[in-house]
Amino acid sequence: MESARELRKFVAPEFVFGNGAARLAGRYVHNLGGTRCLVVTDPGVMRNGHADTVIGSLTAYGIAHAVFQDISPNPRDVEVQRGVEAYHREGCDAIVAVGGGSPIDCAKGIGIVASNGGSISLYEGVDAIPKPMPPLVCVPTTAGSAADVSQFAIITDTTRMVKIAIVSKAAVADVSLIDPSTTKSMSRDLTAATGIDTLTHAIEAFASNASGPITDMFALEAISLVNTHLPQVLADGDDDTAREGMALACLNAGLAFSNAILGAVHAMAHSLGGLLDLPHGECNAILLPFVVRRNFDAAPARYARVANALGIDVGGTTATAIRDALFDRLMTLRTAAGFTRGLSAFGVTREQIGRLARLAVEDPCLATNPEALDIADIESLYAEAL
């Protein structure tokens, strides 16, 4: 355990957790001084009625609204810009994001540019946002990205074909209204992808070289919750206990990685998403076992605790045996979630690996990976995951 004299900071928004939380959006926008709100969402969330619930709560508090839903699964800089134009055109003074990581990240981008001007790419990196966003209330409807509680925003730069990471306290929402009941509208495939995303967040945060006792607490709890509740929710998507458990796991993992950052899995997944527009959750699922196996020797005690949280008996055995058992457990979870394909099934070729690796080594998430990996290491990992 780190010395008590070592300083740590921990950033988190206010959040409300529990069924019915989504109906509090109007109250919170009102309390934050909003009078006309841009509701940032996507067509799927509009169809399943969650946006209507939020809009109804805004109306109940006399708050006018406009809807912006022109958002891709990997939100793009041009979509952020169109959202900024809608925000100003409609005379908005607050933002509510309703949906998964894509609407929430896009909403953050809209708020950043609405306050600071220019294009979203200007704010890439760490603490590069001069002025705070307008009031932002998040209503997550998935249990995976944890964008609602993190200081990250991930946006695709369509000129460079890369996902840029914006990391700043200025990108933290004012409040997150985490309503597990909204996640019941997710398909099994989306439930699986977001569940593995949560697991990846937790494992990478725990193994991060920027981890600490506070982030460790949240990360280990998230891993344990996923181990218990992901199989349950995949077997029965209407299981309220399992849905609540996965929403809680997502919250815990988000609080962990927002402060401890991530690692090579996310650096590599961001490269795949930016260059090839591949689905983030499935990329994580494919990459996670291989990256953990590669990192293991850099932090064997840490990964042994991850293995224990995943139900593996680590007593009286060797580090090599723990590493192999952990790899097998992650592969089993991945397969049970329905992710049996490698990257080649998505059209990734060996000829693209070099470019993907060059992009991945520039991703800020790689800085906190427990093992220092170079381009050749990343290329090898991509090849294993084909």
CSV table of N, CA, C and O in Angstrom, one decimal, residues 97-165:
chain,number,residue,atom,x,y,z
A,97,ALA,N,-27.4,15.2,-21.1
A,97,ALA,CA,-27.0,14.1,-22.0
A,97,ALA,C,-27.8,12.9,-21.6
A,97,ALA,O,-27.8,12.5,-20.4
A,98,VAL,N,-28.5,12.2,-22.5
A,98,VAL,CA,-29.3,11.0,-22.2
A,98,VAL,C,-28.8,9.9,-23.2
A,98,VAL,O,-28.9,10.0,-24.4
A,99,GLY,N,-28.2,8.8,-22.6
A,99,GLY,CA,-27.8,7.7,-23.4
A,99,GLY,C,-26.5,7.1,-22.9
A,99,GLY,O,-26.2,7.2,-21.7
A,100,GLY,N,-25.8,6.4,-23.8
A,100,GLY,CA,-24.6,5.8,-23.5
A,100,GLY,C,-23.4,6.7,-23.6
A,100,GLY,O,-23.5,8.0,-23.6
A,101,GLY,N,-22.2,6.2,-23.8
A,101,GLY,CA,-21.0,7.0,-23.8
A,101,GLY,C,-21.0,7.9,-25.0
A,101,GLY,O,-20.4,9.0,-24.9
A,102,SER,N,-21.6,7.6,-26.1
A,102,SER,CA,-21.5,8.4,-27.3
A,102,SER,C,-22.2,9.8,-27.1
A,102,SER,O,-21.6,10.8,-27.3
A,103,PRO,N,-23.5,9.7,-26.7
A,103,PRO,CA,-24.2,11.0,-26.4
A,103,PRO,C,-23.5,11.8,-25.3
A,103,PRO,O,-23.4,13.1,-25.4
A,104,ILE,N,-23.0,11.1,-24.3
A,104,ILE,CA,-22.4,11.8,-23.1
A,104,ILE,C,-21.1,12.5,-23.5
A,104,ILE,O,-20.9,13.7,-23.2
A,105,ASP,N,-20.3,11.8,-24.3
A,105,ASP,CA,-19.0,12.4,-24.7
A,105,ASP,C,-19.3,13.5,-25.7
A,105,ASP,O,-18.6,14.5,-25.6
A,106,CYS,N,-20.3,13.3,-26.6
A,106,CYS,CA,-20.6,14.4,-27.5
A,106,CYS,C,-21.1,15.6,-26.7
A,106,CYS,O,-20.8,16.8,-27.1
A,107,ALA,N,-21.9,15.4,-25.7
A,107,ALA,CA,-22.5,16.5,-24.9
A,107,ALA,C,-21.3,17.3,-24.2
A,107,ALA,O,-21.4,18.5,-24.2
A,108,LYS,N,-20.4,16.5,-23.7
A,108,LYS,CA,-19.2,17.2,-23.1
A,108,LYS,C,-18.5,18.0,-24.1
A,108,LYS,O,-18.1,19.2,-23.9
A,109,GLY,N,-18.3,17.5,-25.3
A,109,GLY,CA,-17.6,18.2,-26.4
A,109,GLY,C,-18.4,19.5,-26.8
A,109,GLY,O,-17.8,20.6,-26.9
A,110,ILE,N,-19.7,19.4,-26.8
A,110,ILE,CA,-20.5,20.5,-27.1
A,110,ILE,C,-20.4,21.6,-26.1
A,110,ILE,O,-20.2,22.8,-26.4
A,111,GLY,N,-20.4,21.2,-24.8
A,111,GLY,CA,-20.3,22.1,-23.7
A,111,GLY,C,-18.9,22.8,-23.7
A,111,GLY,O,-18.8,24.0,-23.5
A,112,ILE,N,-17.9,22.0,-24.0
A,112,ILE,CA,-16.5,22.6,-24.0
A,112,ILE,C,-16.4,23.7,-25.1
A,112,ILE,O,-15.9,24.8,-24.8
A,113,VAL,N,-16.8,23.3,-26.3
A,113,VAL,CA,-16.7,24.3,-27.4
A,113,VAL,C,-17.7,25.5,-27.2
A,113,VAL,O,-17.3,26.6,-27.6
A,114,ALA,N,-18.9,25.2,-26.7
A,114,ALA,CA,-19.8,26.3,-26.5
A,114,ALA,C,-19.2,27.4,-25.6
A,114,ALA,O,-19.5,28.6,-25.8
A,115,SER,N,-18.4,27.0,-24.6
A,115,SER,CA,-17.9,27.9,-23.7
A,115,SER,C,-16.5,28.5,-24.1
A,115,SER,O,-16.2,29.7,-23.8
A,116,ASN,N,-15.8,27.7,-24.9
A,116,ASN,CA,-14.4,28.1,-25.2
A,116,ASN,C,-14.1,28.5,-26.7
A,116,ASN,O,-13.1,29.1,-27.0
A,117,GLY,N,-15.1,28.1,-27.6
A,117,GLY,CA,-14.9,28.4,-29.0
A,117,GLY,C,-14.0,27.5,-29.7
A,117,GLY,O,-13.4,26.5,-29.1
A,118,GLY,N,-13.8,27.7,-31.0
A,118,GLY,CA,-12.9,26.9,-31.8
A,118,GLY,C,-13.5,25.5,-32.1
A,118,GLY,O,-14.7,25.3,-32.2
A,119,SER,N,-12.6,24.5,-32.3
A,119,SER,CA,-13.0,23.2,-32.5
A,119,SER,C,-12.6,22.3,-31.4
A,119,SER,O,-11.7,22.6,-30.6
A,120,ILE,N,-13.2,21.2,-31.2
A,120,ILE,CA,-13.0,20.3,-30.1
A,120,ILE,C,-11.5,19.8,-30.1
A,120,ILE,O,-11.0,19.5,-29.0
A,121,SER,N,-10.9,19.6,-31.2
A,121,SER,CA,-9.5,19.1,-31.3
A,121,SER,C,-8.5,20.0,-30.5
A,121,SER,O,-7.5,19.6,-30.1
A,122,LEU,N,-8.9,21.3,-30.3
A,122,LEU,CA,-8.0,22.2,-29.6
A,122,LEU,C,-7.8,21.8,-28.2
A,122,LEU,O,-6.9,22.3,-27.5
A,123,TYR,N,-8.7,21.0,-27.6
A,123,TYR,CA,-8.7,20.7,-26.2
A,123,TYR,C,-8.3,19.3,-25.9
A,123,TYR,O,-8.4,18.8,-24.8
A,124,GLU,N,-7.6,18.7,-26.9
A,124,GLU,CA,-7.1,17.3,-26.7
A,124,GLU,C,-6.0,17.4,-25.6
A,124,GLU,O,-5.2,18.3,-25.5
A,125,GLY,N,-5.9,16.3,-24.9
A,125,GLY,CA,-4.9,16.2,-23.8
A,125,GLY,C,-5.4,16.4,-22.4
A,125,GLY,O,-6.6,16.4,-22.2
A,126,VAL,N,-4.5,16.8,-21.6
A,126,VAL,CA,-4.8,16.9,-20.1
A,126,VAL,C,-4.9,18.4,-19.7
A,126,VAL,O,-4.0,19.2,-20.0
A,127,ASP,N,-6.0,18.7,-19.1
A,127,ASP,CA,-6.2,20.1,-18.5
A,127,ASP,C,-5.9,21.2,-19.6
A,127,ASP,O,-5.2,22.2,-19.3
A,128,ALA,N,-6.6,21.1,-20.7
A,128,ALA,CA,-6.4,22.0,-21.8
A,128,ALA,C,-7.6,22.9,-22.0
A,128,ALA,O,-7.8,23.5,-23.1
A,129,ILE,N,-8.6,22.9,-21.0
A,129,ILE,CA,-9.8,23.6,-21.2
A,129,ILE,C,-9.8,24.8,-20.3
A,129,ILE,O,-9.9,24.7,-19.1
A,130,PRO,N,-9.8,26.0,-20.8
A,130,PRO,CA,-9.7,27.2,-20.0
A,130,PRO,C,-10.9,27.6,-19.2
A,130,PRO,O,-10.9,27.9,-18.0
A,131,LYS,N,-12.1,27.5,-19.9
A,131,LYS,CA,-13.3,27.9,-19.2
A,131,LYS,C,-14.3,26.7,-19.0
A,131,LYS,O,-14.3,25.8,-19.8
A,132,PRO,N,-15.0,26.8,-17.9
A,132,PRO,CA,-15.9,25.6,-17.6
A,132,PRO,C,-17.1,25.5,-18.6
A,132,PRO,O,-17.5,26.5,-19.2
A,133,MET,N,-17.6,24.3,-18.7
A,133,MET,CA,-18.8,24.1,-19.6
A,133,MET,C,-20.0,24.7,-19.0
A,133,MET,O,-20.0,25.1,-17.8
A,134,PRO,N,-21.1,24.9,-19.8
A,134,PRO,CA,-22.4,25.2,-19.2
A,134,PRO,C,-22.8,24.0,-18.2
A,134,PRO,O,-22.2,23.0,-18.3
A,135,PRO,N,-23.8,24.2,-17.4
A,135,PRO,CA,-24.3,23.1,-16.6
A,135,PRO,C,-24.6,21.9,-17.4
A,135,PRO,O,-25.2,22.0,-18.4
A,136,LEU,N,-24.1,20.7,-16.9
A,136,LEU,CA,-24.3,19.5,-17.6
A,136,LEU,C,-24.8,18.4,-16.7
A,136,LEU,O,-24.2,18.1,-15.6
A,137,VAL,N,-26.0,17.9,-17.0
A,137,VAL,CA,-26.6,16.8,-16.3
A,137,VAL,C,-26.6,15.5,-17.2
A,137,VAL,O,-27.0,15.6,-18.3
A,138,CYS,N,-26.1,14.4,-16.6
A,138,CYS,CA,-26.0,13.2,-17.4
A,138,CYS,C,-27.0,12.2,-16.9
A,138,CYS,O,-27.2,12.0,-15.7
A,139,VAL,N,-27.7,11.5,-17.9
A,139,VAL,CA,-28.6,10.4,-17.5
A,139,VAL,C,-28.1,9.2,-18.4
A,139,VAL,O,-28.5,9.0,-19.5
A,140,PRO,N,-27.2,8.4,-17.8
A,140,PRO,CA,-26.7,7.2,-18.6
A,140,PRO,C,-27.8,6.1,-18.7
A,140,PRO,O,-28.5,5.8,-17.8
A,141,THR,N,-27.9,5.5,-19.9
A,141,THR,CA,-28.8,4.5,-20.1
A,141,THR,C,-28.1,3.2,-20.5
A,141,THR,O,-28.8,2.2,-20.9
A,142,THR,N,-26.8,3.1,-20.3
A,142,THR,CA,-26.0,1.9,-20.5
A,142,THR,C,-25.2,1.8,-19.2
A,142,THR,O,-25.1,2.7,-18.4
A,143,ALA,N,-24.6,0.6,-19.0
A,143,ALA,CA,-23.7,0.4,-17.9
A,143,ALA,C,-22.3,-0.1,-18.4
A,143,ALA,O,-22.0,-1.2,-18.3
A,144,GLY,N,-21.6,0.9,-18.9
A,144,GLY,CA,-20.3,0.5,-19.5
A,144,GLY,C,-19.3,1.7,-19.6
A,144,GLY,O,-18.2,1.6,-19.1
A,145,SER,N,-19.7,2.8,-20.2
A,145,SER,CA,-18.7,3.8,-20.5
A,145,SER,C,-18.3,4.6,-19.3
A,145,SER,O,-17.1,5.0,-19.2
A,146,ALA,N,-19.2,4.8,-18.3
A,146,ALA,CA,-19.0,5.6,-17.2
A,146,ALA,C,-18.6,7.1,-17.5
A,146,ALA,O,-18.0,7.8,-16.7
A,147,ALA,N,-18.9,7.5,-18.8
A,147,ALA,CA,-18.6,8.9,-19.1
A,147,ALA,C,-19.3,9.9,-18.3
A,147,ALA,O,-18.8,11.0,-18.1
A,148,ASP,N,-20.4,9.5,-17.7
A,148,ASP,CA,-21.2,10.3,-16.8
A,148,ASP,C,-20.4,10.7,-15.5
A,148,ASP,O,-20.8,11.8,-14.9
A,149,VAL,N,-19.5,9.9,-15.1
A,149,VAL,CA,-18.8,10.2,-13.8
A,149,VAL,C,-17.3,10.5,-14.0
A,149,VAL,O,-16.6,10.7,-13.1
A,150,SER,N,-16.8,10.4,-15.3
A,150,SER,CA,-15.4,10.5,-15.5
A,150,SER,C,-15.0,11.9,-16.0
A,150,SER,O,-15.8,12.7,-16.4
A,151,GLN,N,-13.7,12.2,-15.9
A,151,GLN,CA,-13.1,13.5,-16.5
A,151,GLN,C,-12.6,13.3,-17.9
A,151,GLN,O,-11.7,14.0,-18.3
A,152,PHE,N,-13.1,12.3,-18.6
A,152,PHE,CA,-12.7,12.0,-19.9
A,152,PHE,C,-13.8,12.4,-20.9
A,152,PHE,O,-15.0,12.3,-20.6
A,153,ALA,N,-13.4,12.7,-22.1
A,153,ALA,CA,-14.3,12.8,-23.3
A,153,ALA,C,-13.5,12.2,-24.4
A,153,ALA,O,-12.4,12.7,-24.7
A,154,ILE,N,-14.1,11.3,-25.2
A,154,ILE,CA,-13.4,10.7,-26.3
A,154,ILE,C,-14.1,11.0,-27.6
A,154,ILE,O,-15.3,10.7,-27.7
A,155,ILE,N,-13.4,11.7,-28.5
A,155,ILE,CA,-14.1,12.2,-29.7
A,155,ILE,C,-13.2,11.8,-30.9
A,155,ILE,O,-12.0,11.9,-30.8
A,156,THR,N,-13.8,11.4,-32.0
A,156,THR,CA,-13.1,11.0,-33.2
A,156,THR,C,-12.7,12.3,-34.0
A,156,THR,O,-13.6,13.1,-34.4
A,157,ASP,N,-11.5,12.5,-34.2
A,157,ASP,CA,-11.0,13.6,-35.1
A,157,ASP,C,-11.0,13.0,-36.5
A,157,ASP,O,-10.3,12.1,-36.9
A,158,THR,N,-12.0,13.5,-37.3
A,158,THR,CA,-12.2,12.9,-38.7
A,158,THR,C,-11.1,13.3,-39.7
A,158,THR,O,-11.0,12.7,-40.7
A,159,THR,N,-10.4,14.3,-39.4
A,159,THR,CA,-9.3,14.7,-40.3
A,159,THR,C,-8.1,13.8,-40.1
A,159,THR,O,-7.5,13.3,-41.1
A,160,ARG,N,-7.7,13.5,-38.9
A,160,ARG,CA,-6.6,12.6,-38.6
A,160,ARG,C,-7.0,11.1,-38.5
A,160,ARG,O,-6.1,10.3,-38.4
A,161,MET,N,-8.3,10.9,-38.4
A,161,MET,CA,-8.8,9.5,-38.2
A,161,MET,C,-8.2,8.9,-37.0
A,161,MET,O,-7.8,7.7,-36.9
A,162,VAL,N,-8.3,9.6,-35.9
A,162,VAL,CA,-7.9,9.1,-34.6
A,162,VAL,C,-8.9,9.6,-33.5
A,162,VAL,O,-9.6,10.6,-33.7
A,163,LYS,N,-9.0,8.8,-32.5
A,163,LYS,CA,-9.8,9.2,-31.3
A,163,LYS,C,-9.0,10.0,-30.4
A,163,LYS,O,-7.9,9.6,-30.0
A,164,ILE,N,-9.4,11.2,-30.1
A,164,ILE,CA,-8.7,12.1,-29.2
A,164,ILE,C,-9.2,12.0,-27.8
A,164,ILE,O,-10.5,11.8,-27.6
A,165,ALA,N,-8.4,12.0,-26.8
A,165,ALA,CA,-8.8,12.0,-25.4
A,165,ALA,C,-8.7,13.3,-24.8
A,165,ALA,O,-7.6,14.0,-24.8
